[in-house]
């Protein structure tokens, strides 16, 4: 990710205090449950899990969820929440998937929210997602539609959202099928008198 890891480290302790993170995760969880035919034994991975809000919401849906993040402070918060809630099927993992492959595990579902636009080489990550998924597994991406750069502002070197049509084409190139997308949430940023809206899409793809 292009943002410095320690920037997320610095935000970890305050992350769960922001209502928007809960509202967005709830909307994504509801649409995932509606769109994916879950089975009791399914294993999942959340890429860029942050403090794990979405995974905790989905913890009863999957047999096991690995919460991957490359911020050590985010992982610490996850560990504390797992201990507090006595969660037995959530597994925190400090790992940078951009730097190396995760070759010792596979999953039935990989999901990520608002993390992919921080990844410079999205094709690399998509290929790694594909390798990590079991045949017939699901990839779920929730992220920003293309925007004018105002969401993060000057100095951001990631992606200003995504053209969903192009993203679908890139997924098809590596073998994903049955790709659907829809708007699932709208984020709002700025002053009360100059509020900007940034819609978020939910894309679901199946590994062929």
CSV table of C-alpha atoms in Angstrom, one decimal:
chain,number,residue,atom,x,y,z
A,1,UNK,CA,0.0,0.0,0.0
A,2,UNK,CA,1.2,3.4,-0.8
A,3,UNK,CA,0.3,5.0,2.6
A,4,UNK,CA,3.0,4.5,5.1
A,5,UNK,CA,2.2,1.6,7.4
A,6,UNK,CA,2.8,3.7,10.5
A,7,UNK,CA,0.1,6.1,9.3
A,8,UNK,CA,-2.4,3.3,9.8
A,9,UNK,CA,-0.6,2.4,13.0
A,10,UNK,CA,-1.2,5.9,14.3
A,11,UNK,CA,-4.9,5.6,13.5
A,12,UNK,CA,-5.6,2.2,14.8
A,13,UNK,CA,-6.6,3.2,18.4
A,14,UNK,CA,-9.2,5.7,17.1
A,15,UNK,CA,-10.5,3.7,14.1
A,16,UNK,CA,-13.5,2.1,15.9
A,17,UNK,CA,-14.6,5.4,17.2
A,18,UNK,CA,-15.6,6.6,13.7
A,19,UNK,CA,-19.2,5.8,13.0
A,20,UNK,CA,-18.7,5.7,9.3
A,21,UNK,CA,-16.5,2.6,9.6
A,22,UNK,CA,-19.3,0.7,11.3
A,23,UNK,CA,-22.0,1.9,9.0
A,24,UNK,CA,-20.0,1.0,5.9
A,25,UNK,CA,-19.1,-2.4,7.2
A,26,UNK,CA,-22.7,-3.2,8.1
A,27,UNK,CA,-23.9,-2.3,4.6
A,28,UNK,CA,-21.2,-4.5,3.0
A,29,UNK,CA,-21.8,-7.4,5.4
A,30,UNK,CA,-25.6,-7.3,4.6
A,31,UNK,CA,-24.9,-7.3,0.8
A,32,UNK,CA,-22.4,-10.1,1.1
A,33,UNK,CA,-24.8,-12.3,3.0
A,34,UNK,CA,-27.5,-11.6,0.4
A,35,UNK,CA,-25.3,-12.3,-2.6
A,36,UNK,CA,-23.1,-15.3,-1.6
A,37,UNK,CA,-24.4,-18.8,-1.0
A,38,UNK,CA,-22.5,-19.5,2.2
A,39,UNK,CA,-21.8,-23.0,3.5
A,40,UNK,CA,-21.0,-23.8,7.1
A,41,UNK,CA,-17.4,-25.0,6.5
A,42,UNK,CA,-16.2,-22.0,4.5
A,43,UNK,CA,-12.9,-20.4,5.3
A,44,UNK,CA,-12.3,-16.7,4.5
A,45,UNK,CA,-9.6,-14.1,4.4
A,46,UNK,CA,-10.1,-10.4,4.9
A,47,UNK,CA,-7.4,-8.4,3.1
A,48,UNK,CA,-6.5,-5.1,4.7
A,49,UNK,CA,-8.7,-6.0,7.7
A,50,UNK,CA,-7.9,-2.9,9.8
A,51,UNK,CA,-9.4,-3.4,13.2
A,52,UNK,CA,-11.6,-6.2,11.9
A,53,UNK,CA,-15.0,-4.6,12.1
A,54,UNK,CA,-16.3,-6.4,9.0
A,55,UNK,CA,-14.9,-9.8,9.9
A,56,UNK,CA,-16.4,-9.6,13.4
A,57,UNK,CA,-19.8,-8.9,11.7
A,58,UNK,CA,-19.3,-11.9,9.5
A,59,UNK,CA,-17.8,-14.2,12.2
A,60,UNK,CA,-21.0,-16.3,12.5
A,61,UNK,CA,-21.1,-16.7,8.7
A,62,UNK,CA,-17.8,-18.4,8.2
A,63,UNK,CA,-16.1,-21.4,9.9
A,64,UNK,CA,-12.9,-19.4,10.1
A,65,UNK,CA,-11.7,-15.9,9.0
A,66,UNK,CA,-8.0,-14.9,8.7
A,67,UNK,CA,-7.7,-11.1,9.2
A,68,UNK,CA,-4.7,-10.0,7.3
A,69,UNK,CA,-3.2,-6.5,7.6
A,70,UNK,CA,0.3,-5.0,7.3
A,71,UNK,CA,-0.2,-2.6,10.2
A,72,UNK,CA,1.1,-4.1,13.5
A,73,UNK,CA,-1.1,-1.7,15.5
A,74,UNK,CA,-4.2,-2.7,13.7
A,75,UNK,CA,-3.4,-6.3,14.4
A,76,UNK,CA,-2.9,-5.5,18.1
A,77,UNK,CA,-6.4,-4.0,18.2
A,78,UNK,CA,-7.8,-7.1,16.5
A,79,UNK,CA,-6.1,-9.4,19.1
A,80,UNK,CA,-7.5,-7.3,21.9
A,81,UNK,CA,-11.0,-7.5,20.5
A,82,UNK,CA,-10.7,-11.3,19.9
A,83,UNK,CA,-9.7,-11.7,23.6
A,84,UNK,CA,-12.5,-9.4,24.8
A,85,UNK,CA,-15.2,-11.1,22.7
A,86,UNK,CA,-13.8,-14.6,23.2
A,87,UNK,CA,-13.8,-15.2,19.5
A,88,UNK,CA,-12.5,-18.6,18.5
A,89,UNK,CA,-12.7,-18.5,14.7
A,90,UNK,CA,-11.0,-15.2,13.9
A,91,UNK,CA,-7.2,-15.4,13.2
A,92,UNK,CA,-5.2,-12.2,13.0
A,93,UNK,CA,-2.2,-12.3,10.6
A,94,UNK,CA,0.4,-9.5,10.2
A,95,UNK,CA,1.4,-9.9,6.6
A,96,UNK,CA,2.2,-7.8,3.5
A,97,UNK,CA,0.7,-9.6,0.5
A,98,UNK,CA,2.2,-7.0,-1.8
A,99,UNK,CA,5.7,-8.1,-0.8
A,100,UNK,CA,5.3,-11.9,-0.7
A,101,UNK,CA,2.8,-14.6,-1.5
A,102,UNK,CA,0.8,-16.5,1.2
A,103,UNK,CA,1.5,-20.0,0.0
A,104,UNK,CA,0.6,-22.1,3.0
A,105,UNK,CA,-3.2,-21.6,3.1
A,106,UNK,CA,-6.2,-21.4,0.8
A,107,UNK,CA,-9.7,-19.9,1.2
A,108,UNK,CA,-13.3,-20.2,0.0
A,109,UNK,CA,-13.8,-16.4,0.1
A,110,UNK,CA,-11.5,-13.4,0.1
A,111,UNK,CA,-13.0,-10.0,0.9
A,112,UNK,CA,-11.6,-6.5,1.2
A,113,UNK,CA,-13.1,-3.1,1.8
A,114,UNK,CA,-11.5,0.2,1.0
A,115,UNK,CA,-8.1,-1.3,0.9
A,116,UNK,CA,-7.5,-2.1,-2.8
A,117,UNK,CA,-7.2,1.6,-3.8
A,118,UNK,CA,-4.2,1.8,-1.6
A,119,UNK,CA,-2.4,-1.0,-3.5
A,120,UNK,CA,-0.2,0.4,-6.3
A,121,UNK,CA,0.0,-2.9,-8.3
A,122,UNK,CA,-3.6,-4.2,-8.2
A,123,UNK,CA,-2.9,-6.8,-10.9
A,124,UNK,CA,-0.3,-8.4,-8.7
A,125,UNK,CA,-2.7,-8.6,-5.8
A,126,UNK,CA,-5.6,-9.9,-7.9
A,127,UNK,CA,-3.3,-12.6,-9.2
A,128,UNK,CA,-2.4,-13.5,-5.6
A,129,UNK,CA,-6.0,-13.5,-4.6
A,130,UNK,CA,-6.7,-15.9,-7.4
A,131,UNK,CA,-4.0,-18.3,-6.4
A,132,UNK,CA,-5.2,-18.3,-2.7
A,133,UNK,CA,-8.8,-19.1,-3.6
A,134,UNK,CA,-10.1,-22.6,-3.8
A,135,UNK,CA,-11.9,-23.5,-7.1
A,136,UNK,CA,-15.4,-22.0,-7.0
A,137,UNK,CA,-14.3,-19.5,-4.3
A,138,UNK,CA,-15.5,-16.0,-4.1
A,139,UNK,CA,-13.7,-12.7,-4.3
A,140,UNK,CA,-15.5,-9.7,-2.8
A,141,UNK,CA,-14.2,-6.1,-3.4
A,142,UNK,CA,-15.8,-3.1,-1.8
A,143,UNK,CA,-14.1,0.1,-2.8
A,144,UNK,CA,-14.6,3.6,-4.3
A,145,UNK,CA,-15.9,4.2,-7.8
A,146,UNK,CA,-13.6,6.5,-9.8
A,147,UNK,CA,-13.4,9.9,-8.2
A,148,UNK,CA,-11.5,13.2,-8.9
A,149,UNK,CA,-8.8,12.7,-6.3
A,150,UNK,CA,-10.5,14.8,-3.6
A,151,UNK,CA,-11.2,11.8,-1.4
A,152,UNK,CA,-7.6,11.5,-0.2
A,153,UNK,CA,-6.3,14.8,-1.5
A,154,UNK,CA,-2.9,15.9,-2.7
A,155,UNK,CA,0.0,13.5,-2.2
A,156,UNK,CA,-2.0,10.3,-2.4
A,157,UNK,CA,-0.3,7.9,-4.8
A,158,UNK,CA,-2.8,5.1,-4.9
A,159,UNK,CA,-5.9,4.9,-7.0
A,160,UNK,CA,-8.6,7.5,-7.1
A,161,UNK,CA,-11.2,4.8,-7.0
A,162,UNK,CA,-11.8,2.3,-9.8
A,163,UNK,CA,-13.5,2.1,-13.2
A,164,UNK,CA,-15.6,-1.0,-12.4
A,165,UNK,CA,-15.8,-2.0,-16.0
A,166,UNK,CA,-11.9,-2.1,-16.3
A,167,UNK,CA,-11.7,-3.9,-12.9
A,168,UNK,CA,-14.1,-6.6,-14.2
A,169,UNK,CA,-12.0,-7.0,-17.3
A,170,UNK,CA,-8.8,-7.5,-15.2
A,171,UNK,CA,-10.5,-10.1,-13.1
A,172,UNK,CA,-11.8,-11.9,-16.2
A,173,UNK,CA,-8.2,-12.0,-17.6
A,174,UNK,CA,-7.1,-14.2,-14.6
A,175,UNK,CA,-10.1,-16.5,-14.8
A,176,UNK,CA,-12.8,-15.0,-12.6
A,177,UNK,CA,-16.4,-15.5,-13.7
A,178,UNK,CA,-19.9,-14.6,-12.8
A,179,UNK,CA,-18.8,-11.0,-11.9
A,180,UNK,CA,-21.5,-8.7,-10.6
A,181,UNK,CA,-21.3,-5.2,-9.0
A,182,UNK,CA,-23.6,-2.8,-7.4
A,183,UNK,CA,-23.5,0.4,-5.3
A,184,UNK,CA,-23.6,-0.6,-1.6
A,185,UNK,CA,-22.8,2.6,0.3
A,186,UNK,CA,-22.2,6.3,0.0
A,187,UNK,CA,-19.4,7.9,2.0
A,188,UNK,CA,-19.6,11.6,2.8
A,189,UNK,CA,-16.7,13.9,3.5
A,190,UNK,CA,-16.1,17.6,3.9
A,191,UNK,CA,-17.7,20.5,5.8
A,192,UNK,CA,-21.4,20.5,6.5
A,193,UNK,CA,-21.9,23.3,3.9
A,194,UNK,CA,-19.7,21.6,1.3
A,195,UNK,CA,-20.3,17.8,1.8
A,196,UNK,CA,-19.0,15.6,-1.0
A,197,UNK,CA,-20.5,12.1,-1.7
A,198,UNK,CA,-18.3,9.1,-2.7
A,199,UNK,CA,-20.2,6.0,-3.6
A,200,UNK,CA,-18.8,2.6,-2.8
A,201,UNK,CA,-19.3,-0.5,-5.0
A,202,UNK,CA,-19.5,-4.1,-4.0
A,203,UNK,CA,-18.1,-6.5,-6.6
A,204,UNK,CA,-18.5,-10.2,-6.3
A,205,UNK,CA,-16.5,-12.6,-8.6
A,206,UNK,CA,-16.2,-16.4,-8.6
A,207,UNK,CA,-13.0,-18.3,-9.3
A,208,UNK,CA,-13.6,-20.5,-12.4
